Structure formats: C-alpha cells, structure tokens
Amino acid sequence: MRVLSGIQPTGRPHWGNFFGAIRQYISLQEEHDGFYFIADLHALTTVRDASALRQNTLDAALDLLALGLDPQRATLFVQSRVPEVSELCWLLMTGAGMGLLERCHAYKEKKAKGLPADAGLFTYPVLMSADILAYDAELVPVGQDQVQHVEVCRDLAGSFNHTFGDVFKLPKAQVMTDAAKVPGTDGQKMSKSYDNTLPLFGDEKQIRKMIMRIVTDSRPMEEPKVPEDDHLFQLYRLVAPPADVEAMAEKYRRGGFGYGEVKKGVADASEAFFGAARQRRRELEQNLDYVTQVLDQGAEKARGEAAAVLLRAQKACGLR
Ligand code: ADP
Ligand code: TRP
C-alpha cells in the first residue's frame, strides 16, 4: 500500500514530534511503500527567511534519516522539487469551494485571532490535497490536527472525479492516536509554541540541563504517588526499557524517592534511547553528499509518479 506523509520544516523536532508522529511514519516503511516529504512549500506560509528555510529543510532530512527513515525502503524527497504538485494544486483549486476552505481550522484560527492571513494559508489544504493525490497515496498517517485536511482532500478528489471521470484515488487518514500525549517540561502538552520542548538532537549537556529543570510538584518525598499521573514519569516511560519503567513505577507507588533521581533517570534513559540516532546524525552532517543524493533520487522517483497523475488529470479536464 502507498503510504504518504509530509513534515513541515519549521523548527527542531522535539519528543512530541517523535513519539507522536515521526516514529509511526518510519515504522510504516517496514510493510508499505512509504513516500515521505519535507513540506517546504507549506513552511513558506510561516518561514519568511530564505536561509532559515533552506537550513530547516536540510535539517529535516538529516533528522529523518538519523531517526531511521531508510531510503532503501521508503522514498524521501523535498516537496518543492516536484513542480507537478503545484500544477495539480491549481487544477484542484478551481473546484475548491470558498466555504470548504473557510471552515479549515488553520485559517479559521488565525483569522479569529485577528492575525493577517494570506492566500497561501487559505489554500494550504488544497496544496496538501495535491501532495496526497499526486502519488496515488492510499494511507496518510497524520496527527489529529491534520485529519480535517485529509477530509478536504477526499472532498476535492471526489468532486473532481465526479465532474471529469475517475482520476484520483481517494486516500484515508490514519490518525496517530497517541499524538498530543507527550507532556512538556512544564507538564502541559509539549509544543514549540509553549516553549516547553525537549529537543531530539543537540548538545547533550544542554538537554540534560533542560531535563533537570523539568517542573515538578511540591508533595513531600515520603508520599506514595500514582506514576501515570506524573509528567516526569510519562517522559521516563517513553525512553526507558520496560523493566526499568516497572521498577520506577514501583518507587512512585511506595513513596520515599526524590524527583531529582527521576530526572537523572530520564536524562540517562534518553541518552541511551536517542544515542544511536544522535551519532548517526553527526555522521550524516559529515556526509552531506550522501544526503543530497538521497534527496535527488527521491525527487526523481516522486516526479515520475506525479507527472503521470498530472497528465491523467490534465487529459480528463480538457487541458491536453
Ligand atoms: P508543535 O506543537 O511543537 O508546533 P507540530 O504542530 O509541528 O508541533 O507537530 C507536528 C506533529 O507532531 C503533530 O501533527 C503531532 O502529530 C505531533 N506532536 C506534536 N506535539 C506533540 C505532543 N506533545 N504529543 C504527541 N504528538 C505531538
Ligand atoms: N500539513 C502537514 C503538517 O503541518 C504537513 C503536510 C503537507 C502533509 N502536505 C501533507 C501531511 C500531505 C500529510 C500529507 O503537519
């Protein structure tokens, strides 16, 4: 089955991104034909600095490869390297009702806050639809926040097919149900907008310091606690081996431990958990030719597929 997902290169990835999204995309490469791209055209709606966008795009590729995306199994490419998608976007744009797009949350929320929106943000779901339809994707793994956009894609594809014949395959969203569950350093949902993230990559000492500064409650040490209710434990559980998690849970239930000890546990476990990926990323940084080659090959393959779909759509609507 063709599985496709896009990741916006808008900043350094954090634990929430990994455990809530990236990990699932990558595991799907084992059994499916994975197409993964870095959505630089979408990022352009928010990143308005050329060198930042260029750097973020390369960083995203390094991150994904370091985290285990395997170019032998899956296709990795940069969205803008497939211009056919932008052309397909126009074809879809002509049938996209204003009302449908006005209901989409990214635009609606910005407008509600009184922030200026542009046509790029307004038509963001149409470009996302073109991303999906251009590769005949069947399954689209996304976080809860993107499900609405996949629904828009199905609407646009369905109405195009209705008007012009059977051109597009209708995709299904696969919601990653454990998304939105990773807590940040202050206990709220981890998000770059709350400034409470733990990065996946970076200086280990710095990351350790961030872990040691995680906010904890002030209940007395002796008091037994419910491990699952504590965000520090929730973080530990993500990175520690199951036997250690059970031993830690037991300490919580018994009481008489200090949060400092748990934090140290989180830091040690996270270094072990992400150690290989961090090492791999350092190696990739020294081997950018390889990364460029992967992205070139990915783009070439993706373009071939998108060109065929575009041609099908052009013929159907009378452009050829
Ligand atoms: P941020 O909230 O930091 O801006 P994004 O919206 O860029 O994060 O997140 C991209 C994807 O990462 C989301 O679609 C979601 O699936 C996942 N994600 C982000 N934060 C979390 C979190 N705290 N817990 C679980 N998943 C998350
Ligand atoms: N909009 C998605 C996000 O912000 C990224 C994206 C762009 C995407 N095109 C896509 C995801 C196509 C899935 C399919 O997370």
PDB file of C-alpha atoms in Angstrom, residues 10-301:
ATOM      1  CA  THR A  10       9.631  24.737  10.738  1.00  0.00           C
ATOM      2  CA  GLY A  11      11.959  24.034  13.633  1.00  0.00           C
ATOM      3  CA  ARG A  12      13.957  21.483  15.530  1.00  0.00           C
ATOM      4  CA  PRO A  13      12.000  18.296  16.262  1.00  0.00           C
ATOM      5  CA  HIS A  14      11.076  17.523  19.844  1.00  0.00           C
ATOM      6  CA  TRP A  15       9.948  14.444  21.758  1.00  0.00           C
ATOM      7  CA  GLY A  16       6.303  15.218  20.953  1.00  0.00           C
ATOM      8  CA  ASN A  17       7.041  15.173  17.231  1.00  0.00           C
ATOM      9  CA  PHE A  18       8.957  11.939  17.513  1.00  0.00           C
ATOM     10  CA  PHE A  19       6.686   9.903  19.766  1.00  0.00           C
ATOM     11  CA  GLY A  20       3.509  11.471  18.379  1.00  0.00           C
ATOM     12  CA  ALA A  21       4.321  11.336  14.689  1.00  0.00           C
ATOM     13  CA  ILE A  22       7.746  10.586  13.223  1.00  0.00           C
ATOM     14  CA  ARG A  23       8.153   7.215  14.905  1.00  0.00           C
ATOM     15  CA  GLN A  24       4.893   5.961  13.402  1.00  0.00           C
ATOM     16  CA  TYR A  25       5.708   7.204   9.882  1.00  0.00           C
ATOM     17  CA  ILE A  26       9.025   5.494   9.994  1.00  0.00           C
ATOM     18  CA  SER A  27       7.679   2.199  11.242  1.00  0.00           C
ATOM     19  CA  LEU A  28       5.211   2.111   8.331  1.00  0.00           C
ATOM     20  CA  GLN A  29       8.151   1.880   5.909  1.00  0.00           C
ATOM     21  CA  GLU A  30       8.624  -1.729   7.005  1.00  0.00           C
ATOM     22  CA  GLU A  31       5.433  -3.012   5.459  1.00  0.00           C
ATOM     23  CA  HIS A  32       4.355  -0.359   2.997  1.00  0.00           C
ATOM     24  CA  ASP A  33       5.567   1.697   0.106  1.00  0.00           C
ATOM     25  CA  GLY A  34       6.386   4.861   2.037  1.00  0.00           C
ATOM     26  CA  PHE A  35       6.569   8.311   0.452  1.00  0.00           C
ATOM     27  CA  TYR A  36       7.789  10.934   2.908  1.00  0.00           C
ATOM     28  CA  PHE A  37       8.481  14.504   2.023  1.00  0.00           C
ATOM     29  CA  ILE A  38       9.630  17.705   3.631  1.00  0.00           C
ATOM     30  CA  ALA A  39       6.876  20.240   3.065  1.00  0.00           C
ATOM     31  CA  ASP A  40       8.933  23.330   2.297  1.00  0.00           C
ATOM     32  CA  LEU A  41       6.155  24.948   0.232  1.00  0.00           C
ATOM     33  CA  HIS A  42       3.869  24.713   3.213  1.00  0.00           C
ATOM     34  CA  ALA A  43       6.574  26.047   5.504  1.00  0.00           C
ATOM     35  CA  LEU A  44       6.812  29.117   3.293  1.00  0.00           C
ATOM     36  CA  THR A  45       3.467  30.215   4.741  1.00  0.00           C
ATOM     37  CA  THR A  46       5.280  30.845   8.044  1.00  0.00           C
ATOM     38  CA  VAL A  47       9.063  30.797   7.492  1.00  0.00           C
ATOM     39  CA  ARG A  48       9.878  34.034   5.699  1.00  0.00           C
ATOM     40  CA  ASP A  49      13.651  33.872   5.819  1.00  0.00           C
ATOM     41  CA  ALA A  50      15.406  32.206   2.884  1.00  0.00           C
ATOM     42  CA  SER A  51      18.451  30.884   4.709  1.00  0.00           C
ATOM     43  CA  ALA A  52      16.332  29.605   7.605  1.00  0.00           C
ATOM     44  CA  LEU A  53      14.039  27.729   5.238  1.00  0.00           C
ATOM     45  CA  ARG A  54      16.992  26.227   3.373  1.00  0.00           C
ATOM     46  CA  GLN A  55      18.667  25.169   6.631  1.00  0.00           C
ATOM     47  CA  ASN A  56      15.438  23.815   8.151  1.00  0.00           C
ATOM     48  CA  THR A  57      14.800  21.728   5.059  1.00  0.00           C
ATOM     49  CA  LEU A  58      18.247  20.148   5.190  1.00  0.00           C
ATOM     50  CA  ASP A  59      17.919  19.657   8.951  1.00  0.00           C
ATOM     51  CA  ALA A  60      14.610  17.869   8.497  1.00  0.00           C
ATOM     52  CA  ALA A  61      16.215  15.469   6.030  1.00  0.00           C
ATOM     53  CA  LEU A  62      19.098  14.790   8.427  1.00  0.00           C
ATOM     54  CA  ASP A  63      16.678  14.263  11.305  1.00  0.00           C
ATOM     55  CA  LEU A  64      14.537  11.765   9.437  1.00  0.00           C
ATOM     56  CA  LEU A  65      17.488   9.790   8.138  1.00  0.00           C
ATOM     57  CA  ALA A  66      19.117   9.778  11.571  1.00  0.00           C
ATOM     58  CA  LEU A  67      15.878   8.581  13.171  1.00  0.00           C
ATOM     59  CA  GLY A  68      15.738   5.581  10.887  1.00  0.00           C
ATOM     60  CA  LEU A  69      13.997   6.538   7.673  1.00  0.00           C
ATOM     61  CA  ASP A  70      15.608   4.125   5.258  1.00  0.00           C
ATOM     62  CA  PRO A  71      15.936   5.378   1.678  1.00  0.00           C
ATOM     63  CA  GLN A  72      16.268   1.752   0.510  1.00  0.00           C
ATOM     64  CA  ARG A  73      12.733   1.113   1.677  1.00  0.00           C
ATOM     65  CA  ALA A  74      10.992   4.484   1.515  1.00  0.00           C
ATOM     66  CA  THR A  75      11.168   7.479  -0.796  1.00  0.00           C
ATOM     67  CA  LEU A  76      12.321  10.707   0.843  1.00  0.00           C
ATOM     68  CA  PHE A  77      12.121  13.996  -1.031  1.00  0.00           C
ATOM     69  CA  VAL A  78      11.565  17.713  -0.761  1.00  0.00           C
ATOM     70  CA  GLN A  79       8.090  18.900  -1.770  1.00  0.00           C
ATOM     71  CA  SER A  80       9.169  21.804  -3.974  1.00  0.00           C
ATOM     72  CA  ARG A  81      11.368  19.547  -6.091  1.00  0.00           C
ATOM     73  CA  VAL A  82       8.204  18.152  -7.643  1.00  0.00           C
ATOM     74  CA  PRO A  83       6.686  21.101  -9.509  1.00  0.00           C
ATOM     75  CA  GLU A  84       3.931  18.843 -10.866  1.00  0.00           C
ATOM     76  CA  VAL A  85       2.331  19.103  -7.417  1.00  0.00           C
ATOM     77  CA  SER A  86       1.946  22.865  -7.714  1.00  0.00           C
ATOM     78  CA  GLU A  87       0.349  22.456 -11.110  1.00  0.00           C
ATOM     79  CA  LEU A  88      -2.021  19.835  -9.807  1.00  0.00           C
ATOM     80  CA  CYS A  89      -2.813  22.179  -6.945  1.00  0.00           C
ATOM     81  CA  TRP A  90      -4.170  24.679  -9.466  1.00  0.00           C
ATOM     82  CA  LEU A  91      -6.440  22.106 -11.057  1.00  0.00           C
ATOM     83  CA  LEU A  92      -7.861  21.307  -7.626  1.00  0.00           C
ATOM     84  CA  MET A  93      -8.082  24.969  -6.693  1.00  0.00           C
ATOM     85  CA  THR A  94     -10.609  25.568  -9.461  1.00  0.00           C
ATOM     86  CA  GLY A  95     -13.086  23.251  -7.787  1.00  0.00           C
ATOM     87  CA  ALA A  96     -12.383  24.141  -4.175  1.00  0.00           C
ATOM     88  CA  GLY A  97     -15.338  25.949  -2.631  1.00  0.00           C
ATOM     89  CA  MET A  98     -14.626  29.061  -0.536  1.00  0.00           C
ATOM     90  CA  GLY A  99     -16.899  27.761   2.215  1.00  0.00           C
ATOM     91  CA  LEU A 100     -14.968  24.500   2.487  1.00  0.00           C
ATOM     92  CA  LEU A 101     -11.656  26.322   2.888  1.00  0.00           C
ATOM     93  CA  GLU A 102     -13.095  28.933   5.253  1.00  0.00           C
ATOM     94  CA  ARG A 103     -14.022  26.122   7.624  1.00  0.00           C
ATOM     95  CA  CYS A 104     -10.455  24.803   7.792  1.00  0.00           C
ATOM     96  CA  HIS A 105      -9.000  25.361  11.232  1.00  0.00           C
ATOM     97  CA  ALA A 106      -5.522  26.757  10.441  1.00  0.00           C
ATOM     98  CA  TYR A 107      -7.052  29.652   8.537  1.00  0.00           C
ATOM     99  CA  LYS A 108     -10.056  29.993  10.825  1.00  0.00           C
ATOM    100  CA  GLU A 109      -7.918  30.177  13.964  1.00  0.00           C
ATOM    101  CA  LYS A 110      -5.580  32.771  12.547  1.00  0.00           C
ATOM    102  CA  LYS A 111      -8.480  34.883  11.426  1.00  0.00           C
ATOM    103  CA  ALA A 112     -10.239  34.538  14.778  1.00  0.00           C
ATOM    104  CA  LYS A 113      -7.096  35.857  16.479  1.00  0.00           C
ATOM    105  CA  GLY A 114      -7.175  38.847  14.169  1.00  0.00           C
ATOM    106  CA  LEU A 115      -3.849  37.856  12.596  1.00  0.00           C
ATOM    107  CA  PRO A 116      -3.234  38.626   8.944  1.00  0.00           C
ATOM    108  CA  ALA A 117      -3.733  35.591   6.713  1.00  0.00           C
ATOM    109  CA  ASP A 118      -2.697  35.212   3.101  1.00  0.00           C
ATOM    110  CA  ALA A 119      -3.887  33.173   0.142  1.00  0.00           C
ATOM    111  CA  GLY A 120      -1.153  30.612   0.827  1.00  0.00           C
ATOM    112  CA  LEU A 121      -2.546  29.850   4.253  1.00  0.00           C
ATOM    113  CA  PHE A 122      -6.122  29.933   2.951  1.00  0.00           C
ATOM    114  CA  THR A 123      -5.363  27.402   0.216  1.00  0.00           C
ATOM    115  CA  TYR A 124      -2.964  25.327   2.345  1.00  0.00           C
ATOM    116  CA  PRO A 125      -5.353  22.334   2.370  1.00  0.00           C
ATOM    117  CA  VAL A 126      -5.550  22.376  -1.443  1.00  0.00           C
ATOM    118  CA  LEU A 127      -1.786  22.098  -1.763  1.00  0.00           C
ATOM    119  CA  MET A 128      -1.859  19.339   0.822  1.00  0.00           C
ATOM    120  CA  SER A 129      -4.511  17.574  -1.272  1.00  0.00           C
ATOM    121  CA  ALA A 130      -2.291  17.833  -4.342  1.00  0.00           C
ATOM    122  CA  ASP A 131       0.576  16.355  -2.289  1.00  0.00           C
ATOM    123  CA  ILE A 132      -1.527  13.332  -1.499  1.00  0.00           C
ATOM    124  CA  LEU A 133      -3.277  12.833  -4.849  1.00  0.00           C
ATOM    125  CA  ALA A 134      -0.130  13.302  -6.956  1.00  0.00           C
ATOM    126  CA  TYR A 135       1.239   9.990  -5.719  1.00  0.00           C
ATOM    127  CA  ASP A 136      -1.977   7.958  -5.589  1.00  0.00           C
ATOM    128  CA  ALA A 137      -1.458   7.679  -1.852  1.00  0.00           C
ATOM    129  CA  GLU A 138      -3.863   5.358  -0.081  1.00  0.00           C
ATOM    130  CA  LEU A 139      -2.976   5.899   3.536  1.00  0.00           C
ATOM    131  CA  VAL A 140      -1.950   9.189   5.123  1.00  0.00           C
ATOM    132  CA  PRO A 141      -0.658   8.924   8.696  1.00  0.00           C
ATOM    133  CA  VAL A 142      -1.192  12.262  10.430  1.00  0.00           C
ATOM    134  CA  GLY A 143      -1.745  13.804  13.828  1.00  0.00           C
ATOM    135  CA  GLN A 144      -5.289  14.685  14.872  1.00  0.00           C
ATOM    136  CA  ASP A 145      -4.751  18.280  13.734  1.00  0.00           C
ATOM    137  CA  GLN A 146      -4.346  17.237  10.089  1.00  0.00           C
ATOM    138  CA  VAL A 147      -7.335  14.931   9.749  1.00  0.00           C
ATOM    139  CA  GLN A 148      -9.561  17.745   8.549  1.00  0.00           C
ATOM    140  CA  HIS A 149      -7.140  18.438   5.698  1.00  0.00           C
ATOM    141  CA  VAL A 150      -7.239  14.828   4.567  1.00  0.00           C
ATOM    142  CA  GLU A 151     -11.043  15.097   4.559  1.00  0.00           C
ATOM    143  CA  VAL A 152     -10.742  18.177   2.337  1.00  0.00           C
ATOM    144  CA  CYS A 153      -8.526  16.130   0.045  1.00  0.00           C
ATOM    145  CA  ARG A 154     -11.172  13.433  -0.211  1.00  0.00           C
ATOM    146  CA  ASP A 155     -13.841  16.071  -0.965  1.00  0.00           C
ATOM    147  CA  LEU A 156     -11.778  17.721  -3.685  1.00  0.00           C
ATOM    148  CA  ALA A 157     -10.774  14.410  -5.257  1.00  0.00           C
ATOM    149  CA  GLY A 158     -14.352  13.133  -5.126  1.00  0.00           C
ATOM    150  CA  SER A 159     -15.783  16.207  -6.789  1.00  0.00           C
ATOM    151  CA  PHE A 160     -13.053  16.240  -9.476  1.00  0.00           C
ATOM    152  CA  ASN A 161     -13.766  12.592 -10.202  1.00  0.00           C
ATOM    153  CA  HIS A 162     -17.491  13.329 -10.302  1.00  0.00           C
ATOM    154  CA  THR A 163     -17.008  16.092 -12.867  1.00  0.00           C
ATOM    155  CA  PHE A 164     -14.214  14.679 -15.015  1.00  0.00           C
ATOM    156  CA  GLY A 165     -14.172  10.934 -14.513  1.00  0.00           C
ATOM    157  CA  ASP A 166     -12.222   8.588 -12.349  1.00  0.00           C
ATOM    158  CA  VAL A 167      -8.846  10.313 -11.999  1.00  0.00           C
ATOM    159  CA  PHE A 168      -7.891  10.300  -8.348  1.00  0.00           C
ATOM    160  CA  LYS A 169      -7.589   7.597  -5.762  1.00  0.00           C
ATOM    161  CA  LEU A 170      -9.330   8.601  -2.518  1.00  0.00           C
ATOM    162  CA  PRO A 171      -6.931   8.418   0.441  1.00  0.00           C
ATOM    163  CA  LYS A 172      -7.663   7.555   4.055  1.00  0.00           C
ATOM    164  CA  ALA A 173      -6.195   9.310   7.065  1.00  0.00           C
ATOM    165  CA  GLN A 174      -4.590   7.152   9.700  1.00  0.00           C
ATOM    166  CA  VAL A 175      -4.801   9.057  12.928  1.00  0.00           C
ATOM    167  CA  MET A 176      -1.944   8.537  15.273  1.00  0.00           C
ATOM    168  CA  THR A 177      -3.900   8.042  18.421  1.00  0.00           C
ATOM    169  CA  ASP A 178      -1.103   8.613  20.880  1.00  0.00           C
ATOM    170  CA  ALA A 179      -0.444  12.036  19.381  1.00  0.00           C
ATOM    171  CA  ALA A 180      -0.966  15.009  21.715  1.00  0.00           C
ATOM    172  CA  LYS A 181       0.102  12.924  24.706  1.00  0.00           C
ATOM    173  CA  VAL A 182       3.730  13.860  25.247  1.00  0.00           C
ATOM    174  CA  PRO A 183       3.970  16.384  28.101  1.00  0.00           C
ATOM    175  CA  GLY A 184       6.415  19.262  28.007  1.00  0.00           C
ATOM    176  CA  THR A 185       8.855  20.412  30.679  1.00  0.00           C
ATOM    177  CA  ASP A 186       6.059  22.360  32.386  1.00  0.00           C
ATOM    178  CA  GLY A 187       3.552  19.487  32.322  1.00  0.00           C
ATOM    179  CA  GLN A 188       1.355  20.959  29.541  1.00  0.00           C
ATOM    180  CA  LYS A 189       1.342  19.354  26.087  1.00  0.00           C
ATOM    181  CA  MET A 190       4.823  19.614  24.604  1.00  0.00           C
ATOM    182  CA  SER A 191       4.763  22.189  21.810  1.00  0.00           C
ATOM    183  CA  LYS A 192       7.177  24.690  20.359  1.00  0.00           C
ATOM    184  CA  SER A 193       4.505  27.355  20.860  1.00  0.00           C
ATOM    185  CA  TYR A 194       4.680  26.788  24.648  1.00  0.00           C
ATOM    186  CA  ASP A 195       8.451  26.834  24.777  1.00  0.00           C
ATOM    187  CA  ASN A 196       8.455  23.641  26.848  1.00  0.00           C
ATOM    188  CA  THR A 197      10.095  21.207  24.452  1.00  0.00           C
ATOM    189  CA  LEU A 198      12.869  18.676  24.814  1.00  0.00           C
ATOM    190  CA  PRO A 199      14.797  18.504  21.545  1.00  0.00           C
ATOM    191  CA  LEU A 200      15.775  15.200  19.990  1.00  0.00           C
ATOM    192  CA  PHE A 201      19.141  16.470  18.825  1.00  0.00           C
ATOM    193  CA  GLY A 202      21.577  18.996  20.168  1.00  0.00           C
ATOM    194  CA  ASP A 203      24.145  19.400  22.845  1.00  0.00           C
ATOM    195  CA  GLU A 204      23.697  16.550  25.348  1.00  0.00           C
ATOM    196  CA  LYS A 205      24.753  18.637  28.355  1.00  0.00           C
ATOM    197  CA  GLN A 206      22.227  21.273  27.402  1.00  0.00           C
ATOM    198  CA  ILE A 207      19.483  18.692  27.008  1.00  0.00           C
ATOM    199  CA  ARG A 208      20.383  17.166  30.385  1.00  0.00           C
ATOM    200  CA  LYS A 209      20.061  20.608  31.955  1.00  0.00           C
ATOM    201  CA  MET A 210      16.634  21.039  30.391  1.00  0.00           C
ATOM    202  CA  ILE A 211      15.569  17.702  31.831  1.00  0.00           C
ATOM    203  CA  MET A 212      16.908  18.609  35.287  1.00  0.00           C
ATOM    204  CA  ARG A 213      14.801  21.795  35.146  1.00  0.00           C
ATOM    205  CA  ILE A 214      11.504  19.993  34.447  1.00  0.00           C
ATOM    206  CA  VAL A 215       8.846  21.435  36.733  1.00  0.00           C
ATOM    207  CA  THR A 216       7.661  19.050  39.470  1.00  0.00           C
ATOM    208  CA  ASP A 217       5.099  19.341  42.218  1.00  0.00           C
ATOM    209  CA  SER A 218       5.941  20.014  45.838  1.00  0.00           C
ATOM    210  CA  ARG A 219       4.382  16.996  47.502  1.00  0.00           C
ATOM    211  CA  PRO A 220       6.542  15.500  50.253  1.00  0.00           C
ATOM    212  CA  MET A 221       9.027  12.846  49.216  1.00  0.00           C
ATOM    213  CA  GLU A 222       7.573  10.196  51.517  1.00  0.00           C
ATOM    214  CA  GLU A 223       4.113  10.372  49.983  1.00  0.00           C
ATOM    215  CA  PRO A 224       3.229   7.490  47.617  1.00  0.00           C
ATOM    216  CA  LYS A 225       2.283   8.746  44.152  1.00  0.00           C
ATOM    217  CA  VAL A 226       0.414   7.474  41.103  1.00  0.00           C
ATOM    218  CA  PRO A 227       3.154   7.196  38.470  1.00  0.00           C
ATOM    219  CA  GLU A 228       0.883   7.552  35.430  1.00  0.00           C
ATOM    220  CA  ASP A 229      -0.350  10.949  36.682  1.00  0.00           C
ATOM    221  CA  ASP A 230       3.108  12.458  36.798  1.00  0.00           C
ATOM    222  CA  HIS A 231       4.545  14.051  33.658  1.00  0.00           C
ATOM    223  CA  LEU A 232       8.107  13.196  34.655  1.00  0.00           C
ATOM    224  CA  PHE A 233       7.154   9.536  34.788  1.00  0.00           C
ATOM    225  CA  GLN A 234       5.289   9.868  31.496  1.00  0.00           C
ATOM    226  CA  LEU A 235       8.518  11.097  29.904  1.00  0.00           C
ATOM    227  CA  TYR A 236      10.571   8.366  31.552  1.00  0.00           C
ATOM    228  CA  ARG A 237       8.186   5.739  30.256  1.00  0.00           C
ATOM    229  CA  LEU A 238       8.841   6.846  26.671  1.00  0.00           C
ATOM    230  CA  VAL A 239      12.584   6.296  26.764  1.00  0.00           C
ATOM    231  CA  ALA A 240      13.403   3.740  29.452  1.00  0.00           C
ATOM    232  CA  PRO A 241      13.447  -0.056  28.982  1.00  0.00           C
ATOM    233  CA  PRO A 242      10.203  -1.733  30.226  1.00  0.00           C
ATOM    234  CA  ALA A 243      11.830  -3.387  33.267  1.00  0.00           C
ATOM    235  CA  ASP A 244      13.219  -0.037  34.443  1.00  0.00           C
ATOM    236  CA  VAL A 245       9.842   1.597  33.894  1.00  0.00           C
ATOM    237  CA  GLU A 246       8.207  -1.011  36.118  1.00  0.00           C
ATOM    238  CA  ALA A 247      10.851  -0.532  38.818  1.00  0.00           C
ATOM    239  CA  MET A 248      10.353   3.229  38.689  1.00  0.00           C
ATOM    240  CA  ALA A 249       6.567   2.850  38.883  1.00  0.00           C
ATOM    241  CA  GLU A 250       7.064   0.761  41.995  1.00  0.00           C
ATOM    242  CA  LYS A 251       9.124   3.548  43.598  1.00  0.00           C
ATOM    243  CA  TYR A 252       6.328   6.029  42.916  1.00  0.00           C
ATOM    244  CA  ARG A 253       3.735   3.754  44.471  1.00  0.00           C
ATOM    245  CA  ARG A 254       5.906   3.187  47.550  1.00  0.00           C
ATOM    246  CA  GLY A 255       6.919   6.809  48.010  1.00  0.00           C
ATOM    247  CA  GLY A 256      10.187   7.895  49.554  1.00  0.00           C
ATOM    248  CA  PHE A 257      12.016   8.889  46.378  1.00  0.00           C
ATOM    249  CA  GLY A 258      13.122  12.268  45.043  1.00  0.00           C
ATOM    250  CA  TYR A 259      12.229  13.847  41.733  1.00  0.00           C
ATOM    251  CA  GLY A 260      15.915  14.649  41.183  1.00  0.00           C
ATOM    252  CA  GLU A 261      16.574  10.948  40.975  1.00  0.00           C
ATOM    253  CA  VAL A 262      13.780  10.504  38.414  1.00  0.00           C
ATOM    254  CA  LYS A 263      15.101  13.383  36.328  1.00  0.00           C
ATOM    255  CA  LYS A 264      18.511  11.812  36.277  1.00  0.00           C
ATOM    256  CA  GLY A 265      16.837   8.587  35.189  1.00  0.00           C
ATOM    257  CA  VAL A 266      15.053  10.415  32.361  1.00  0.00           C
ATOM    258  CA  ALA A 267      18.309  12.034  31.217  1.00  0.00           C
ATOM    259  CA  ASP A 268      20.256   8.752  31.285  1.00  0.00           C
ATOM    260  CA  ALA A 269      17.492   6.824  29.565  1.00  0.00           C
ATOM    261  CA  SER A 270      17.072   9.486  26.905  1.00  0.00           C
ATOM    262  CA  GLU A 271      20.783   9.452  26.121  1.00  0.00           C
ATOM    263  CA  ALA A 272      20.641   5.701  25.695  1.00  0.00           C
ATOM    264  CA  PHE A 273      17.411   5.845  23.687  1.00  0.00           C
ATOM    265  CA  PHE A 274      18.460   8.587  21.274  1.00  0.00           C
ATOM    266  CA  GLY A 275      22.189   7.852  21.374  1.00  0.00           C
ATOM    267  CA  ALA A 276      22.360   5.911  18.128  1.00  0.00           C
ATOM    268  CA  ALA A 277      20.265   8.474  16.231  1.00  0.00           C
ATOM    269  CA  ARG A 278      22.422  11.315  17.561  1.00  0.00           C
ATOM    270  CA  GLN A 279      25.561   9.539  16.479  1.00  0.00           C
ATOM    271  CA  ARG A 280      24.058   8.804  13.083  1.00  0.00           C
ATOM    272  CA  ARG A 281      23.096  12.447  12.664  1.00  0.00           C
ATOM    273  CA  ARG A 282      26.660  13.564  13.378  1.00  0.00           C
ATOM    274  CA  GLU A 283      27.881  11.161  10.716  1.00  0.00           C
ATOM    275  CA  LEU A 284      25.326  12.409   8.205  1.00  0.00           C
ATOM    276  CA  GLU A 285      26.398  16.006   8.869  1.00  0.00           C
ATOM    277  CA  GLN A 286      29.849  14.950   7.670  1.00  0.00           C
ATOM    278  CA  ASN A 287      28.382  13.298   4.621  1.00  0.00           C
ATOM    279  CA  LEU A 288      26.069  15.833   3.042  1.00  0.00           C
ATOM    280  CA  ASP A 289      26.794  14.488  -0.435  1.00  0.00           C
ATOM    281  CA  TYR A 290      25.038  11.306   0.557  1.00  0.00           C
ATOM    282  CA  VAL A 291      22.040  13.263   1.869  1.00  0.00           C
ATOM    283  CA  THR A 292      21.853  15.288  -1.354  1.00  0.00           C
ATOM    284  CA  GLN A 293      21.989  12.099  -3.347  1.00  0.00           C
ATOM    285  CA  VAL A 294      19.132  10.577  -1.354  1.00  0.00           C
ATOM    286  CA  LEU A 295      17.011  13.688  -1.883  1.00  0.00           C
ATOM    287  CA  ASP A 296      17.850  13.824  -5.601  1.00  0.00           C
ATOM    288  CA  GLN A 297      16.899  10.209  -6.120  1.00  0.00           C
ATOM    289  CA  GLY A 298      13.743  10.652  -4.061  1.00  0.00           C
ATOM    290  CA  ALA A 299      12.699  13.686  -6.088  1.00  0.00           C
ATOM    291  CA  GLU A 300      13.331  11.889  -9.334  1.00  0.00           C
ATOM    292  CA  LYS A 301      11.160   8.970  -8.358  1.00  0.00           C
TER     293      LYS A 301
END
